[in-house]
Amino acid sequence: MRGWRVHGPPKRETPEGRGGATLSGKHGGAERTPFFEGAEFCMKCHQHEGSGPAGKPIQNTFREWRESLWGEEGVPCQSCHMPRREHLWRGIHDKDMAQGAVGVEVEVGRAAPGVAAARIVLTNTGAGHHFPTYITPSVDVVAELEDEAGKAIPGTRQAAVIGRRLSEDFAREVSDTRIPAQQSFVMDYRQARPAGAARLRVRVRVKPDHFYHGFFEAYLKGGGLSPQARKLIEEARDNAAKSAFDIYDERFALP
């Protein structure tokens, strides 16, 4: 965008596009090369050089792929993100894609008399890199007890976060709980069982734009924004919040 005008092809949902996107007609031909079909083609944007916080670049997707089973077997990024050469580029924002990346297993038991217990295991079975890769998304694993009517019981909610967190200046890694390819994340739920507790509800919620939402919130607190700019940043913040979705939501009877 330059001068409040969008430059590029029109949006797919309408013939003429949105926001006054410029139309340039034909793109002037194409060049075909095997390089476009390999993971090295994606590396230029999805792999930072050198090190980073905790010795890991902020963008480290190519290296994660190379060290995975997919990398060892030579299965490139395009196999998932451009199947049959379709230019869809589906990723963490796509619910089907996110659901296909991880398997969820829940084992409900009883740790002790009067204590509800469960082991929740998420395994990265479908992504050829960490789940999620880099710092933008966040995945919340939430478990809480419900009564017979399906109402959440206050004080029983427990949550774990899957993702990578950095300090505000990007100099320090706060945490990294992402799931490497073919590995698992385990959350153990233990909760005193209150009277009336009948079920355990387990949800896995993906927030594709978690980092952006926080960034826009901080940006709006600063000064110097024109009314037009503030309106656009507020819209971007709201859109980031709306992008969240559940990839798992199940209820289990307590023994």
PDB file of C-alpha atoms in Angstrom:
ATOM      1  CA  MET A   1       0.000   0.000   0.000  1.00  0.00           C
ATOM      2  CA  ARG A   2       1.290   3.444  -0.957  1.00  0.00           C
ATOM      3  CA  GLY A   3      -0.641   6.667  -0.476  1.00  0.00           C
ATOM      4  CA  TRP A   4      -3.608   4.714   0.925  1.00  0.00           C
ATOM      5  CA  ARG A   5      -3.909   2.867  -2.379  1.00  0.00           C
ATOM      6  CA  VAL A   6      -3.523  -0.907  -2.742  1.00  0.00           C
ATOM      7  CA  HIS A   7      -1.220  -1.940  -5.573  1.00  0.00           C
ATOM      8  CA  GLY A   8      -1.570  -5.503  -6.773  1.00  0.00           C
ATOM      9  CA  PRO A   9      -4.021  -8.004  -8.228  1.00  0.00           C
ATOM     10  CA  PRO A  10      -7.694  -7.812  -7.233  1.00  0.00           C
ATOM     11  CA  LYS A  11      -9.058  -9.831  -4.347  1.00  0.00           C
ATOM     12  CA  ARG A  12     -10.404 -13.240  -5.318  1.00  0.00           C
ATOM     13  CA  GLU A  13     -13.886 -12.729  -3.905  1.00  0.00           C
ATOM     14  CA  THR A  14     -14.949 -10.111  -6.496  1.00  0.00           C
ATOM     15  CA  PRO A  15     -14.069  -9.582 -10.179  1.00  0.00           C
ATOM     16  CA  GLU A  16     -12.951  -6.008  -9.615  1.00  0.00           C
ATOM     17  CA  GLY A  17     -11.249  -6.497  -6.261  1.00  0.00           C
ATOM     18  CA  ARG A  18     -11.429  -4.253  -3.219  1.00  0.00           C
ATOM     19  CA  GLY A  19      -9.817  -1.024  -2.088  1.00  0.00           C
ATOM     20  CA  GLY A  20      -9.087   0.241  -5.585  1.00  0.00           C
ATOM     21  CA  ALA A  21      -6.447  -2.386  -6.370  1.00  0.00           C
ATOM     22  CA  THR A  22      -4.671  -1.578  -9.595  1.00  0.00           C
ATOM     23  CA  LEU A  23      -4.986  -3.970 -12.493  1.00  0.00           C
ATOM     24  CA  SER A  24      -1.963  -4.524 -14.663  1.00  0.00           C
ATOM     25  CA  GLY A  25      -3.347  -7.199 -16.978  1.00  0.00           C
ATOM     26  CA  LYS A  26      -0.898  -9.893 -18.059  1.00  0.00           C
ATOM     27  CA  HIS A  27       2.144 -10.359 -15.902  1.00  0.00           C
ATOM     28  CA  GLY A  28       4.541 -10.528 -18.801  1.00  0.00           C
ATOM     29  CA  GLY A  29       5.242 -14.227 -19.115  1.00  0.00           C
ATOM     30  CA  ALA A  30       6.598 -16.900 -16.808  1.00  0.00           C
ATOM     31  CA  GLU A  31       9.797 -18.767 -16.128  1.00  0.00           C
ATOM     32  CA  ARG A  32       9.688 -22.417 -15.099  1.00  0.00           C
ATOM     33  CA  THR A  33      12.536 -24.072 -13.242  1.00  0.00           C
ATOM     34  CA  PRO A  34      12.885 -27.098 -10.905  1.00  0.00           C
ATOM     35  CA  PHE A  35      14.156 -24.662  -8.254  1.00  0.00           C
ATOM     36  CA  PHE A  36      10.577 -23.469  -7.748  1.00  0.00           C
ATOM     37  CA  GLU A  37       9.589 -26.978  -6.645  1.00  0.00           C
ATOM     38  CA  GLY A  38      12.140 -27.390  -3.858  1.00  0.00           C
ATOM     39  CA  ALA A  39      12.251 -26.269  -0.236  1.00  0.00           C
ATOM     40  CA  GLU A  40      15.294 -24.117  -1.020  1.00  0.00           C
ATOM     41  CA  PHE A  41      12.989 -21.790  -2.948  1.00  0.00           C
ATOM     42  CA  CYS A  42      11.013 -21.136   0.262  1.00  0.00           C
ATOM     43  CA  MET A  43      14.164 -20.710   2.348  1.00  0.00           C
ATOM     44  CA  LYS A  44      14.850 -17.150   1.162  1.00  0.00           C
ATOM     45  CA  CYS A  45      11.874 -15.819   3.134  1.00  0.00           C
ATOM     46  CA  HIS A  46      11.419 -18.482   5.796  1.00  0.00           C
ATOM     47  CA  GLN A  47      14.956 -18.882   7.124  1.00  0.00           C
ATOM     48  CA  HIS A  48      16.980 -16.126   8.769  1.00  0.00           C
ATOM     49  CA  GLU A  49      20.751 -16.307   8.619  1.00  0.00           C
ATOM     50  CA  GLY A  50      22.921 -16.481  11.703  1.00  0.00           C
ATOM     51  CA  SER A  51      21.719 -16.977  15.243  1.00  0.00           C
ATOM     52  CA  GLY A  52      19.065 -15.364  17.431  1.00  0.00           C
ATOM     53  CA  PRO A  53      17.578 -15.513  20.933  1.00  0.00           C
ATOM     54  CA  ALA A  54      18.612 -18.771  22.636  1.00  0.00           C
ATOM     55  CA  GLY A  55      20.697 -19.572  19.556  1.00  0.00           C
ATOM     56  CA  LYS A  56      17.665 -19.886  17.271  1.00  0.00           C
ATOM     57  CA  PRO A  57      16.798 -17.498  14.436  1.00  0.00           C
ATOM     58  CA  ILE A  58      13.373 -15.889  14.650  1.00  0.00           C
ATOM     59  CA  GLN A  59      12.603 -17.451  11.269  1.00  0.00           C
ATOM     60  CA  ASN A  60      13.959 -20.985  11.374  1.00  0.00           C
ATOM     61  CA  THR A  61      11.433 -22.947   9.321  1.00  0.00           C
ATOM     62  CA  PHE A  62      13.762 -24.296   6.656  1.00  0.00           C
ATOM     63  CA  ARG A  63      16.185 -25.676   9.242  1.00  0.00           C
ATOM     64  CA  GLU A  64      13.296 -27.209  11.198  1.00  0.00           C
ATOM     65  CA  TRP A  65      12.120 -28.888   7.989  1.00  0.00           C
ATOM     66  CA  ARG A  66      15.611 -30.075   7.047  1.00  0.00           C
ATOM     67  CA  GLU A  67      16.029 -31.781  10.439  1.00  0.00           C
ATOM     68  CA  SER A  68      12.604 -33.455  10.251  1.00  0.00           C
ATOM     69  CA  LEU A  69      11.500 -36.718   8.663  1.00  0.00           C
ATOM     70  CA  TRP A  70      10.109 -34.729   5.743  1.00  0.00           C
ATOM     71  CA  GLY A  71      13.477 -33.122   5.134  1.00  0.00           C
ATOM     72  CA  GLU A  72      15.296 -36.432   5.397  1.00  0.00           C
ATOM     73  CA  GLU A  73      12.962 -37.959   2.808  1.00  0.00           C
ATOM     74  CA  GLY A  74      13.096 -34.930   0.519  1.00  0.00           C
ATOM     75  CA  VAL A  75       9.415 -33.982   0.807  1.00  0.00           C
ATOM     76  CA  PRO A  76       9.372 -30.231   0.020  1.00  0.00           C
ATOM     77  CA  CYS A  77       7.208 -27.471   1.484  1.00  0.00           C
ATOM     78  CA  GLN A  78       5.194 -27.284  -1.730  1.00  0.00           C
ATOM     79  CA  SER A  79       3.786 -30.777  -1.115  1.00  0.00           C
ATOM     80  CA  CYS A  80       1.604 -29.387   1.692  1.00  0.00           C
ATOM     81  CA  HIS A  81       1.356 -25.676   0.957  1.00  0.00           C
ATOM     82  CA  MET A  82       1.034 -25.940  -2.848  1.00  0.00           C
ATOM     83  CA  PRO A  83      -0.521 -29.382  -3.488  1.00  0.00           C
ATOM     84  CA  ARG A  84      -0.849 -30.142  -7.198  1.00  0.00           C
ATOM     85  CA  ARG A  85       0.817 -26.753  -7.811  1.00  0.00           C
ATOM     86  CA  GLU A  86      -2.254 -24.924  -6.526  1.00  0.00           C
ATOM     87  CA  HIS A  87      -1.321 -21.420  -5.384  1.00  0.00           C
ATOM     88  CA  LEU A  88      -3.303 -21.613  -2.140  1.00  0.00           C
ATOM     89  CA  TRP A  89      -0.451 -21.136   0.359  1.00  0.00           C
ATOM     90  CA  ARG A  90      -2.556 -22.500   3.183  1.00  0.00           C
ATOM     91  CA  GLY A  91      -0.926 -22.416   6.590  1.00  0.00           C
ATOM     92  CA  ILE A  92      -1.740 -21.723  10.224  1.00  0.00           C
ATOM     93  CA  HIS A  93      -4.724 -19.517   9.272  1.00  0.00           C
ATOM     94  CA  ASP A  94      -6.461 -22.472   7.615  1.00  0.00           C
ATOM     95  CA  LYS A  95      -8.453 -24.633  10.046  1.00  0.00           C
ATOM     96  CA  ASP A  96      -8.196 -27.821   7.999  1.00  0.00           C
ATOM     97  CA  MET A  97      -4.447 -27.340   7.636  1.00  0.00           C
ATOM     98  CA  ALA A  98      -3.981 -26.762  11.364  1.00  0.00           C
ATOM     99  CA  GLN A  99      -6.150 -29.752  12.288  1.00  0.00           C
ATOM    100  CA  GLY A 100      -4.151 -31.963   9.969  1.00  0.00           C
ATOM    101  CA  ALA A 101      -0.882 -30.922  11.584  1.00  0.00           C
ATOM    102  CA  VAL A 102      -1.475 -32.396  15.045  1.00  0.00           C
ATOM    103  CA  GLY A 103      -3.168 -35.374  16.616  1.00  0.00           C
ATOM    104  CA  VAL A 104      -4.818 -35.011  20.033  1.00  0.00           C
ATOM    105  CA  GLU A 105      -5.208 -37.813  22.572  1.00  0.00           C
ATOM    106  CA  VAL A 106      -6.923 -37.419  25.946  1.00  0.00           C
ATOM    107  CA  GLU A 107      -6.800 -40.015  28.718  1.00  0.00           C
ATOM    108  CA  VAL A 108      -9.121 -39.267  31.632  1.00  0.00           C
ATOM    109  CA  GLY A 109      -8.452 -40.969  34.950  1.00  0.00           C
ATOM    110  CA  ARG A 110      -8.476 -40.446  38.683  1.00  0.00           C
ATOM    111  CA  ALA A 111      -5.246 -39.401  40.370  1.00  0.00           C
ATOM    112  CA  ALA A 112      -6.665 -39.887  43.871  1.00  0.00           C
ATOM    113  CA  PRO A 113     -10.052 -39.966  45.577  1.00  0.00           C
ATOM    114  CA  GLY A 114     -11.800 -36.677  44.907  1.00  0.00           C
ATOM    115  CA  VAL A 115      -9.305 -35.581  42.241  1.00  0.00           C
ATOM    116  CA  ALA A 116     -10.083 -35.337  38.523  1.00  0.00           C
ATOM    117  CA  ALA A 117      -7.127 -36.091  36.283  1.00  0.00           C
ATOM    118  CA  ALA A 118      -6.332 -36.263  32.598  1.00  0.00           C
ATOM    119  CA  ARG A 119      -3.326 -36.455  30.322  1.00  0.00           C
ATOM    120  CA  ILE A 120      -3.625 -34.431  27.120  1.00  0.00           C
ATOM    121  CA  VAL A 121      -1.105 -35.225  24.389  1.00  0.00           C
ATOM    122  CA  LEU A 122      -0.658 -33.258  21.168  1.00  0.00           C
ATOM    123  CA  THR A 123       1.623 -34.878  18.584  1.00  0.00           C
ATOM    124  CA  ASN A 124       2.974 -33.067  15.544  1.00  0.00           C
ATOM    125  CA  THR A 125       2.188 -35.713  12.957  1.00  0.00           C
ATOM    126  CA  GLY A 126       1.479 -33.563   9.911  1.00  0.00           C
ATOM    127  CA  ALA A 127       3.741 -30.502   9.891  1.00  0.00           C
ATOM    128  CA  GLY A 128       7.232 -30.781   8.436  1.00  0.00           C
ATOM    129  CA  HIS A 129       8.464 -28.129  10.881  1.00  0.00           C
ATOM    130  CA  HIS A 130       7.701 -27.044  14.450  1.00  0.00           C
ATOM    131  CA  PHE A 131       4.052 -26.543  15.340  1.00  0.00           C
ATOM    132  CA  PRO A 132       3.649 -23.651  15.160  1.00  0.00           C
ATOM    133  CA  THR A 133       6.726 -22.346  13.384  1.00  0.00           C
ATOM    134  CA  TYR A 134       8.186 -18.909  14.317  1.00  0.00           C
ATOM    135  CA  ILE A 135       6.753 -16.434  16.841  1.00  0.00           C
ATOM    136  CA  THR A 136       3.508 -15.134  15.322  1.00  0.00           C
ATOM    137  CA  PRO A 137       0.950 -17.843  16.254  1.00  0.00           C
ATOM    138  CA  SER A 138      -0.051 -19.186  19.640  1.00  0.00           C
ATOM    139  CA  VAL A 139      -1.911 -22.390  20.477  1.00  0.00           C
ATOM    140  CA  ASP A 140      -3.843 -22.688  23.742  1.00  0.00           C
ATOM    141  CA  VAL A 141      -4.701 -26.047  25.310  1.00  0.00           C
ATOM    142  CA  VAL A 142      -7.591 -25.485  27.727  1.00  0.00           C
ATOM    143  CA  ALA A 143      -9.206 -27.984  30.109  1.00  0.00           C
ATOM    144  CA  GLU A 144     -12.010 -27.368  32.614  1.00  0.00           C
ATOM    145  CA  LEU A 145     -14.717 -29.247  34.468  1.00  0.00           C
ATOM    146  CA  GLU A 146     -18.411 -28.916  33.652  1.00  0.00           C
ATOM    147  CA  ASP A 147     -21.605 -29.869  35.446  1.00  0.00           C
ATOM    148  CA  GLU A 148     -24.399 -32.027  34.019  1.00  0.00           C
ATOM    149  CA  ALA A 149     -25.899 -29.007  32.263  1.00  0.00           C
ATOM    150  CA  GLY A 150     -22.633 -28.306  30.450  1.00  0.00           C
ATOM    151  CA  LYS A 151     -21.840 -25.199  32.479  1.00  0.00           C
ATOM    152  CA  ALA A 152     -18.185 -24.540  33.265  1.00  0.00           C
ATOM    153  CA  ILE A 153     -17.331 -24.849  36.953  1.00  0.00           C
ATOM    154  CA  PRO A 154     -15.422 -21.764  38.167  1.00  0.00           C
ATOM    155  CA  GLY A 155     -11.907 -22.350  39.394  1.00  0.00           C
ATOM    156  CA  THR A 156     -11.312 -25.558  37.409  1.00  0.00           C
ATOM    157  CA  ARG A 157      -9.918 -24.037  34.211  1.00  0.00           C
ATOM    158  CA  GLN A 158      -6.283 -24.836  33.420  1.00  0.00           C
ATOM    159  CA  ALA A 159      -4.420 -23.834  30.283  1.00  0.00           C
ATOM    160  CA  ALA A 160      -1.086 -24.404  28.593  1.00  0.00           C
ATOM    161  CA  VAL A 161       0.406 -22.399  25.741  1.00  0.00           C
ATOM    162  CA  ILE A 162       2.226 -23.850  22.748  1.00  0.00           C
ATOM    163  CA  GLY A 163       4.393 -21.279  21.018  1.00  0.00           C
ATOM    164  CA  ARG A 164       7.559 -19.246  21.160  1.00  0.00           C
ATOM    165  CA  ARG A 165       7.709 -16.038  23.207  1.00  0.00           C
ATOM    166  CA  LEU A 166      10.407 -13.379  22.994  1.00  0.00           C
ATOM    167  CA  SER A 167      11.041 -10.262  25.039  1.00  0.00           C
ATOM    168  CA  GLU A 168       9.689  -6.976  23.660  1.00  0.00           C
ATOM    169  CA  ASP A 169      13.091  -6.041  22.244  1.00  0.00           C
ATOM    170  CA  PHE A 170      13.469  -9.510  20.632  1.00  0.00           C
ATOM    171  CA  ALA A 171      16.778  -9.977  22.466  1.00  0.00           C
ATOM    172  CA  ARG A 172      15.720 -12.740  24.862  1.00  0.00           C
ATOM    173  CA  GLU A 173      13.675 -15.903  24.577  1.00  0.00           C
ATOM    174  CA  VAL A 174      11.016 -16.099  27.286  1.00  0.00           C
ATOM    175  CA  SER A 175       9.761 -19.581  26.414  1.00  0.00           C
ATOM    176  CA  ASP A 176       9.578 -22.084  23.569  1.00  0.00           C
ATOM    177  CA  THR A 177       7.008 -24.849  23.896  1.00  0.00           C
ATOM    178  CA  ARG A 178       6.496 -25.526  20.183  1.00  0.00           C
ATOM    179  CA  ILE A 179       6.260 -29.119  19.018  1.00  0.00           C
ATOM    180  CA  PRO A 180       8.994 -30.324  16.634  1.00  0.00           C
ATOM    181  CA  ALA A 181       7.945 -32.661  13.831  1.00  0.00           C
ATOM    182  CA  GLN A 182       7.026 -36.149  15.089  1.00  0.00           C
ATOM    183  CA  GLN A 183       7.277 -35.058  18.731  1.00  0.00           C
ATOM    184  CA  SER A 184       4.635 -34.432  21.398  1.00  0.00           C
ATOM    185  CA  PHE A 185       3.475 -31.851  23.927  1.00  0.00           C
ATOM    186  CA  VAL A 186       1.975 -33.158  27.175  1.00  0.00           C
ATOM    187  CA  MET A 187      -0.372 -31.355  29.551  1.00  0.00           C
ATOM    188  CA  ASP A 188      -1.312 -33.090  32.800  1.00  0.00           C
ATOM    189  CA  TYR A 189      -4.580 -31.880  34.305  1.00  0.00           C
ATOM    190  CA  ARG A 190      -5.089 -32.314  38.062  1.00  0.00           C
ATOM    191  CA  GLN A 191      -8.019 -30.714  39.843  1.00  0.00           C
ATOM    192  CA  ALA A 192      -9.892 -31.282  43.078  1.00  0.00           C
ATOM    193  CA  ARG A 193     -13.279 -32.553  41.941  1.00  0.00           C
ATOM    194  CA  PRO A 194     -16.043 -30.262  43.184  1.00  0.00           C
ATOM    195  CA  ALA A 195     -19.562 -31.474  43.837  1.00  0.00           C
ATOM    196  CA  GLY A 196     -21.564 -31.639  40.629  1.00  0.00           C
ATOM    197  CA  ALA A 197     -18.594 -32.107  38.302  1.00  0.00           C
ATOM    198  CA  ALA A 198     -19.628 -34.494  35.533  1.00  0.00           C
ATOM    199  CA  ARG A 199     -17.369 -33.940  32.543  1.00  0.00           C
ATOM    200  CA  LEU A 200     -14.006 -32.633  31.443  1.00  0.00           C
ATOM    201  CA  ARG A 201     -13.973 -30.337  28.424  1.00  0.00           C
ATOM    202  CA  VAL A 202     -10.742 -30.111  26.429  1.00  0.00           C
ATOM    203  CA  ARG A 203     -10.179 -27.504  23.729  1.00  0.00           C
ATOM    204  CA  VAL A 204      -7.246 -26.647  21.485  1.00  0.00           C
ATOM    205  CA  ARG A 205      -7.491 -23.077  20.217  1.00  0.00           C
ATOM    206  CA  VAL A 206      -5.236 -21.678  17.491  1.00  0.00           C
ATOM    207  CA  LYS A 207      -4.478 -17.947  17.442  1.00  0.00           C
ATOM    208  CA  PRO A 208      -2.712 -17.379  14.107  1.00  0.00           C
ATOM    209  CA  ASP A 209      -2.188 -13.642  14.682  1.00  0.00           C
ATOM    210  CA  HIS A 210      -1.409 -13.642  18.401  1.00  0.00           C
ATOM    211  CA  PHE A 211       1.785 -11.605  18.047  1.00  0.00           C
ATOM    212  CA  TYR A 212       0.181  -9.069  15.724  1.00  0.00           C
ATOM    213  CA  HIS A 213      -2.728  -8.514  18.100  1.00  0.00           C
ATOM    214  CA  GLY A 214      -0.330  -7.603  20.895  1.00  0.00           C
ATOM    215  CA  PHE A 215       1.767  -5.458  18.569  1.00  0.00           C
ATOM    216  CA  PHE A 216      -1.235  -3.458  17.364  1.00  0.00           C
ATOM    217  CA  GLU A 217      -2.470  -2.984  20.933  1.00  0.00           C
ATOM    218  CA  ALA A 218       0.890  -1.513  21.915  1.00  0.00           C
ATOM    219  CA  TYR A 219       1.023   0.616  18.761  1.00  0.00           C
ATOM    220  CA  LEU A 220      -2.367   2.178  19.522  1.00  0.00           C
ATOM    221  CA  LYS A 221      -1.148   3.271  22.950  1.00  0.00           C
ATOM    222  CA  GLY A 222       1.486   5.450  21.323  1.00  0.00           C
ATOM    223  CA  GLY A 223       0.905   8.954  20.025  1.00  0.00           C
ATOM    224  CA  GLY A 224       1.244  10.599  16.640  1.00  0.00           C
ATOM    225  CA  LEU A 225      -1.323   8.528  14.734  1.00  0.00           C
ATOM    226  CA  SER A 226      -3.643  10.299  12.347  1.00  0.00           C
ATOM    227  CA  PRO A 227      -7.369   9.469  12.637  1.00  0.00           C
ATOM    228  CA  GLN A 228      -7.159   7.503   9.397  1.00  0.00           C
ATOM    229  CA  ALA A 229      -4.114   5.537  10.542  1.00  0.00           C
ATOM    230  CA  ARG A 230      -5.652   4.839  13.959  1.00  0.00           C
ATOM    231  CA  LYS A 231      -8.803   3.496  12.332  1.00  0.00           C
ATOM    232  CA  LEU A 232      -6.779   1.121  10.152  1.00  0.00           C
ATOM    233  CA  ILE A 233      -4.654  -0.108  13.070  1.00  0.00           C
ATOM    234  CA  GLU A 234      -7.787  -0.707  15.154  1.00  0.00           C
ATOM    235  CA  GLU A 235      -9.271  -2.690  12.273  1.00  0.00           C
ATOM    236  CA  ALA A 236      -6.073  -4.742  11.984  1.00  0.00           C
ATOM    237  CA  ARG A 237      -6.114  -5.431  15.738  1.00  0.00           C
ATOM    238  CA  ASP A 238      -9.743  -6.546  15.635  1.00  0.00           C
ATOM    239  CA  ASN A 239      -9.107  -8.778  12.616  1.00  0.00           C
ATOM    240  CA  ALA A 240      -6.168 -10.381  14.420  1.00  0.00           C
ATOM    241  CA  ALA A 241      -8.417 -11.232  17.362  1.00  0.00           C
ATOM    242  CA  LYS A 242     -11.130 -12.650  15.084  1.00  0.00           C
ATOM    243  CA  SER A 243      -8.735 -15.038  13.336  1.00  0.00           C
ATOM    244  CA  ALA A 244      -8.664 -17.499  16.272  1.00  0.00           C
ATOM    245  CA  PHE A 245     -10.409 -20.872  15.944  1.00  0.00           C
ATOM    246  CA  ASP A 246     -10.691 -24.252  17.678  1.00  0.00           C
ATOM    247  CA  ILE A 247      -9.163 -27.347  16.104  1.00  0.00           C
ATOM    248  CA  TYR A 248     -10.301 -29.623  18.932  1.00  0.00           C
ATOM    249  CA  ASP A 249     -13.254 -29.450  21.329  1.00  0.00           C
ATOM    250  CA  GLU A 250     -14.367 -32.607  23.123  1.00  0.00           C
ATOM    251  CA  ARG A 251     -16.037 -33.565  26.416  1.00  0.00           C
ATOM    252  CA  PHE A 252     -15.216 -36.636  28.511  1.00  0.00           C
ATOM    253  CA  ALA A 253     -17.273 -38.201  31.286  1.00  0.00           C
ATOM    254  CA  LEU A 254     -15.461 -38.338  34.602  1.00  0.00           C
ATOM    255  CA  PRO A 255     -14.968 -41.829  36.049  1.00  0.00           C
TER     256      PRO A 255
END
